[in-house]
Amino acid sequence: MKRFLDLADFSREEILDLIALACHLESHPEPRVLAGKILGLVMFNPSLRTLSSFQVGMMRLGGSSFVITPGHGTWQLESGIGVTMNGAAAEHVREGLPILASYADALGIRAFAEGKDLKYDLAETNFRAMSAVVDKPLINLESAVNHPCQALADWKTLEDLTVPQRAKFVLSWTNHPRITPMAVPAATVHMAAHRGMDVVVLRPEGYALPPETMDKARVAAAASGGSVRETNDRTEALAGAQIVYAKEWGSITHYGDSVGDAALRAGLADWCVREDWFASASKDCKFMHCLPVRRNVAVADEVLDGPRSIVQREAYNRLPAQMAVLYRLLSNGGTER
Ligand code: CP
């Protein structure tokens, strides 16, 4: 493996093999397999789970890491193409990233959507430009419309709990005080479709996912035997659901327009997941969210603190799933597998 940028780059079997490796590393630690290896983590945006789990993952495999948060103790890095750099950024990623890559054995980059131009973000314009100047193994730590590390951990969580392949998986929009990116919902709908699940995207009017995102998921579903559809009918969507995965995201009809998006959201306060959402769901329906989450805006305490919630397991699984990715990228085969 040279890069881990998108689950779509891997077959279902390759992903299940990565998850098997993650499970193996949980029960058979390899504390020296990455001795001497260094991972650089370039964080244009904040993180709790991604940053800490990659640092810990490197340490648990015997390697080490360094963290760059551009503009905070380092030069601010410009990533725009063809920009006249007369603003705050003193250095461009075209110089900065190859330098950081030359110090490390692998780089991870987190760079969220710019949130101004949907086509620009859907094309992963910034991330692609950055990845083009990195000649070392590269990991997508969350880009404009993808979060493969979260998706891999979530897939592992579904395997851990032996959720059937054709289970009904509902990805539901939830409320949030601000516009949030589409990386997790896009990665999640694709992950569940790639796993072969019956996926329903539940969202109010105005919050449909981009057609490009739905098409990508449908291609994955066609290959895996799953299905993908969308609806605004909450009762119908949740009937028989075996997994409800909640996530906030912005409207594509008001992309980059915080005032318009806020006006659209103003009447949607009841899109906060509560226990009564599960009345017609499968009895053992589980609740997922990638975190961070706004309690009692996106999800009620009773759900997050209740027995359905597997959000802590998802977050824990970031560690073994990413250790498997690091192992494949950096171990030269390793000792065990
Ligand atoms: N889910 C997730 O990526 O969490 P962080 O933003 O804290 O890394």
XYZ file of C-alpha atoms and ligand atoms in Angstrom:
345
model
C 0.000 0.000 0.000
C 1.395 3.427 -1.002
C -1.450 5.758 -0.013
C -4.610 5.655 2.077
C -6.793 8.383 0.598
C -10.215 6.850 -0.119
C -11.886 3.513 0.759
C -13.027 3.424 -2.882
C -9.399 2.696 -3.838
C -9.707 -0.690 -2.113
C -11.833 -3.737 -2.832
C -14.222 -5.092 -0.215
C -11.820 -7.986 0.335
C -8.836 -5.647 0.803
C -10.763 -3.657 3.406
C -11.799 -6.817 5.260
C -8.134 -7.862 5.199
C -7.124 -4.496 6.734
C -9.791 -4.959 9.421
C -8.505 -8.482 10.106
C -5.021 -6.990 10.539
C -6.447 -4.369 12.919
C -8.049 -7.162 14.989
C -4.793 -9.131 14.915
C -2.826 -6.130 16.204
C -5.337 -5.729 19.038
C -4.640 -9.254 20.281
C -0.985 -9.559 19.145
C 0.758 -6.204 19.734
C 3.886 -5.509 17.663
C 5.641 -2.801 19.669
C 8.789 -2.671 17.480
C 7.523 -3.248 13.943
C 7.806 0.466 12.999
C 10.976 1.203 15.016
C 12.773 4.163 13.447
C 9.794 5.186 11.294
C 8.417 8.719 11.518
C 4.945 9.977 10.607
C 4.382 13.699 9.972
C 0.872 14.927 10.790
C -0.085 18.163 9.030
C -3.258 19.476 10.642
C -4.868 22.445 8.885
C -7.965 21.863 11.072
C -8.602 20.828 14.692
C -8.921 17.246 15.865
C -9.199 15.228 19.036
C -9.487 11.608 17.813
C -7.576 11.657 14.525
C -4.527 13.436 15.883
C -4.216 11.508 19.144
C -4.981 8.075 17.651
C -2.342 8.479 14.929
C 0.259 9.627 17.458
C -0.596 6.734 19.786
C -0.737 4.273 16.885
C 2.815 5.181 15.829
C 4.027 4.859 19.435
C 2.315 1.492 19.911
C 4.067 0.177 16.782
C 7.474 1.496 17.870
C 7.611 4.560 15.626
C 7.210 8.250 16.338
C 5.451 11.278 14.898
C 5.609 15.053 14.647
C 2.694 17.451 14.335
C 2.470 20.650 12.276
C -0.533 22.948 12.767
C 0.127 25.572 10.079
C 0.022 29.100 11.443
C 0.331 27.968 15.056
C 4.028 27.959 15.878
C 4.879 27.453 12.193
C 4.478 29.632 9.110
C 0.951 29.824 7.821
C 0.776 27.684 4.676
C -1.061 28.758 1.527
C -2.679 25.941 -0.439
C -4.510 27.902 -3.162
C -3.349 27.429 -6.732
C -2.005 30.522 -8.492
C -2.563 32.728 -5.443
C -0.667 36.035 -5.081
C 0.719 35.545 -1.600
C 0.408 39.043 -0.189
C -1.734 37.913 2.759
C -1.015 36.122 6.047
C 0.555 32.964 4.623
C 4.353 33.180 4.356
C 4.884 29.840 2.646
C 3.100 27.694 0.077
C 2.352 24.002 0.490
C 4.282 23.426 -2.746
C 7.480 24.197 -0.830
C 6.371 23.224 2.683
C 4.931 19.768 2.154
C 7.855 18.267 0.186
C 10.183 19.503 2.935
C 8.091 17.871 5.657
C 7.847 14.692 3.561
C 11.638 14.629 3.244
C 11.942 14.513 7.048
C 9.388 11.709 7.461
C 8.593 8.204 6.209
C 4.916 9.077 5.715
C 2.665 12.123 5.942
C -0.935 12.518 7.017
C -2.832 15.653 6.003
C -6.098 17.046 7.401
C -7.555 19.813 5.230
C -11.306 20.393 5.370
C -13.441 21.807 2.569
C -13.024 25.489 1.777
C -16.839 25.652 1.821
C -17.159 28.305 -0.888
C -17.478 26.458 -4.192
C -19.128 23.020 -4.123
C -17.581 21.839 -7.408
C -14.103 22.854 -6.194
C -14.581 20.904 -2.965
C -16.234 17.875 -4.595
C -13.196 17.623 -6.892
C -10.910 17.591 -3.805
C -8.972 20.358 -5.536
C -6.878 21.377 -2.518
C -6.114 17.877 -1.309
C -5.194 16.674 -4.798
C -2.814 19.603 -5.271
C -1.159 18.833 -1.943
C -0.935 15.093 -2.543
C 0.742 15.784 -5.902
C 3.788 17.302 -4.179
C 4.201 14.535 -1.573
C 6.410 11.662 -2.719
C 6.046 9.582 0.453
C 3.191 7.353 1.698
C 0.246 9.635 2.353
C -2.845 9.339 4.561
C -6.030 11.386 4.208
C -6.860 12.535 7.749
C -10.073 14.202 6.435
C -10.362 16.169 3.250
C -13.165 18.169 1.651
C -15.476 15.226 0.993
C -13.751 12.205 2.475
C -12.701 10.737 5.797
C -11.435 7.238 4.995
C -9.905 6.676 8.448
C -13.282 7.269 10.104
C -14.974 5.050 7.520
C -12.494 2.203 8.106
C -12.987 2.408 11.882
C -16.761 2.459 11.439
C -16.642 -0.580 9.127
C -14.538 -2.387 11.772
C -17.113 -1.432 14.406
C -19.864 -3.027 12.299
C -17.746 -6.192 11.933
C -16.955 -6.269 15.683
C -20.690 -6.247 16.410
C -21.403 -8.803 13.643
C -23.938 -6.486 12.009
C -25.302 -8.432 8.987
C -24.013 -7.321 5.586
C -27.533 -6.524 4.282
C -28.661 -4.732 7.463
C -30.687 -1.524 7.042
C -28.261 1.357 7.597
C -29.825 4.803 8.019
C -27.557 7.821 7.651
C -29.582 10.656 9.160
C -29.015 14.396 8.917
C -29.083 16.134 12.286
C -29.266 19.729 13.391
C -26.217 21.894 14.163
C -25.758 25.587 14.946
C -23.344 26.072 12.008
C -22.624 24.659 8.565
C -20.542 21.505 8.885
C -18.593 19.743 6.123
C -19.705 16.795 4.031
C -16.606 14.644 4.511
C -18.095 12.221 7.046
C -21.559 11.791 5.484
C -19.954 11.268 2.061
C -17.466 8.728 3.442
C -20.162 7.012 5.515
C -22.736 6.510 2.764
C -19.974 5.098 0.576
C -18.597 2.853 3.343
C -21.995 1.305 4.128
C -22.736 0.792 0.415
C -19.265 -0.718 -0.164
C -19.910 -3.119 2.748
C -23.091 -4.226 0.956
C -25.689 -2.728 3.308
C -29.160 -1.409 2.482
C -28.465 2.285 2.930
C -31.092 4.986 3.401
C -30.034 8.634 3.548
C -32.632 10.413 5.684
C -32.606 14.199 5.408
C -35.030 17.128 5.377
C -35.727 19.020 2.163
C -32.723 21.107 1.173
C -30.168 18.730 2.674
C -29.800 16.119 -0.062
C -26.223 14.945 -0.452
C -24.577 15.967 -3.754
C -25.570 13.746 -6.710
C -21.857 12.923 -7.202
C -21.710 11.536 -3.647
C -24.847 9.443 -4.094
C -23.620 8.155 -7.476
C -20.314 7.042 -5.963
C -22.182 5.159 -3.226
C -24.512 3.556 -5.796
C -21.517 2.296 -7.798
C -20.153 0.708 -4.599
C -23.558 -0.790 -3.767
C -23.898 -2.276 -7.247
C -20.565 -4.068 -6.802
C -21.265 -5.326 -3.275
C -24.938 -6.310 -3.588
C -26.189 -3.475 -1.377
C -28.530 -0.601 -2.156
C -28.667 3.184 -1.650
C -31.668 5.503 -1.596
C -32.688 8.768 0.062
C -35.872 10.082 1.669
C -37.237 12.841 3.868
C -39.764 10.458 5.489
C -38.363 9.789 8.944
C -40.982 7.215 9.943
C -40.476 5.149 6.815
C -36.688 5.415 6.951
C -36.339 4.357 10.572
C -38.766 1.389 10.376
C -36.673 -1.742 10.813
C -33.380 0.161 10.940
C -30.501 -1.853 12.385
C -28.046 1.045 12.408
C -28.812 4.756 12.706
C -25.745 6.864 11.916
C -26.330 10.547 12.674
C -24.321 13.369 11.138
C -24.683 17.090 10.578
C -23.940 18.602 7.159
C -24.550 21.797 5.209
C -27.032 22.347 2.411
C -25.722 22.156 -1.136
C -28.359 24.674 -2.206
C -26.819 27.230 0.199
C -23.189 26.133 -0.147
C -20.910 28.812 1.286
C -23.941 30.872 2.388
C -24.115 30.686 6.193
C -27.134 33.017 6.365
C -29.159 31.000 3.848
C -28.198 27.721 5.498
C -29.165 29.069 8.943
C -32.561 30.172 7.588
C -33.140 26.688 6.158
C -32.152 25.094 9.477
C -34.285 27.435 11.577
C -37.333 25.159 11.490
C -35.419 21.911 11.875
C -34.712 21.780 15.612
C -36.640 18.495 15.829
C -33.844 16.872 13.792
C -32.145 16.004 17.084
C -31.972 12.223 17.515
C -34.098 11.164 20.485
C -35.035 7.758 21.829
C -38.522 7.969 20.302
C -36.871 7.918 16.857
C -36.215 4.207 17.473
C -39.857 3.203 18.176
C -40.184 1.238 14.921
C -36.500 0.415 14.459
C -35.069 -3.047 14.994
C -35.121 -3.893 18.737
C -31.322 -4.019 18.907
C -30.770 -1.026 16.601
C -27.418 0.644 17.318
C -26.656 4.349 17.192
C -23.466 5.719 15.579
C -21.859 9.162 15.285
C -18.254 9.952 14.401
C -17.931 12.654 17.124
C -17.531 15.434 18.067
C -21.269 15.876 18.682
C -23.411 18.719 20.067
C -25.468 17.170 22.869
C -29.188 18.003 22.744
C -28.791 19.834 19.428
C -27.747 16.945 17.165
C -28.311 14.023 19.549
C -30.141 13.845 22.896
C -28.346 12.777 26.072
C -30.729 9.810 26.372
C -29.397 8.356 23.093
C -25.705 9.152 23.583
C -25.763 7.780 27.138
C -28.137 4.897 26.382
C -27.440 1.265 25.503
C -27.810 1.791 21.718
C -24.878 4.124 21.495
C -21.645 2.688 20.087
C -19.953 6.048 19.580
C -17.153 5.253 22.045
C -16.427 1.985 20.261
C -16.247 3.816 16.927
C -13.783 6.308 18.394
C -11.703 3.533 20.018
C -11.580 1.680 16.681
C -9.819 4.641 15.078
C -6.671 3.360 16.824
C -6.470 -0.287 15.671
C -7.843 0.543 12.207
C -5.181 3.213 11.653
C -2.471 0.975 13.128
C -3.348 -1.499 10.372
C -2.998 1.282 7.775
C 0.365 2.381 9.227
C 1.535 -1.231 9.297
C 0.684 -1.722 5.630
C 2.248 1.605 4.603
C 5.452 1.400 6.610
C 6.326 -2.063 7.886
C 7.921 -3.649 4.801
C 5.671 -6.636 5.439
C 6.193 -6.725 9.208
C 6.899 -9.836 11.204
C 3.433 -11.295 11.669
C 1.606 -10.748 8.390
N -14.208 11.877 14.061
C -13.097 12.632 13.992
O -12.411 12.676 12.969
O -12.776 13.242 15.146
P -11.698 14.420 15.274
O -12.188 15.558 14.425
O -11.657 14.729 16.728
O -10.381 13.910 14.771
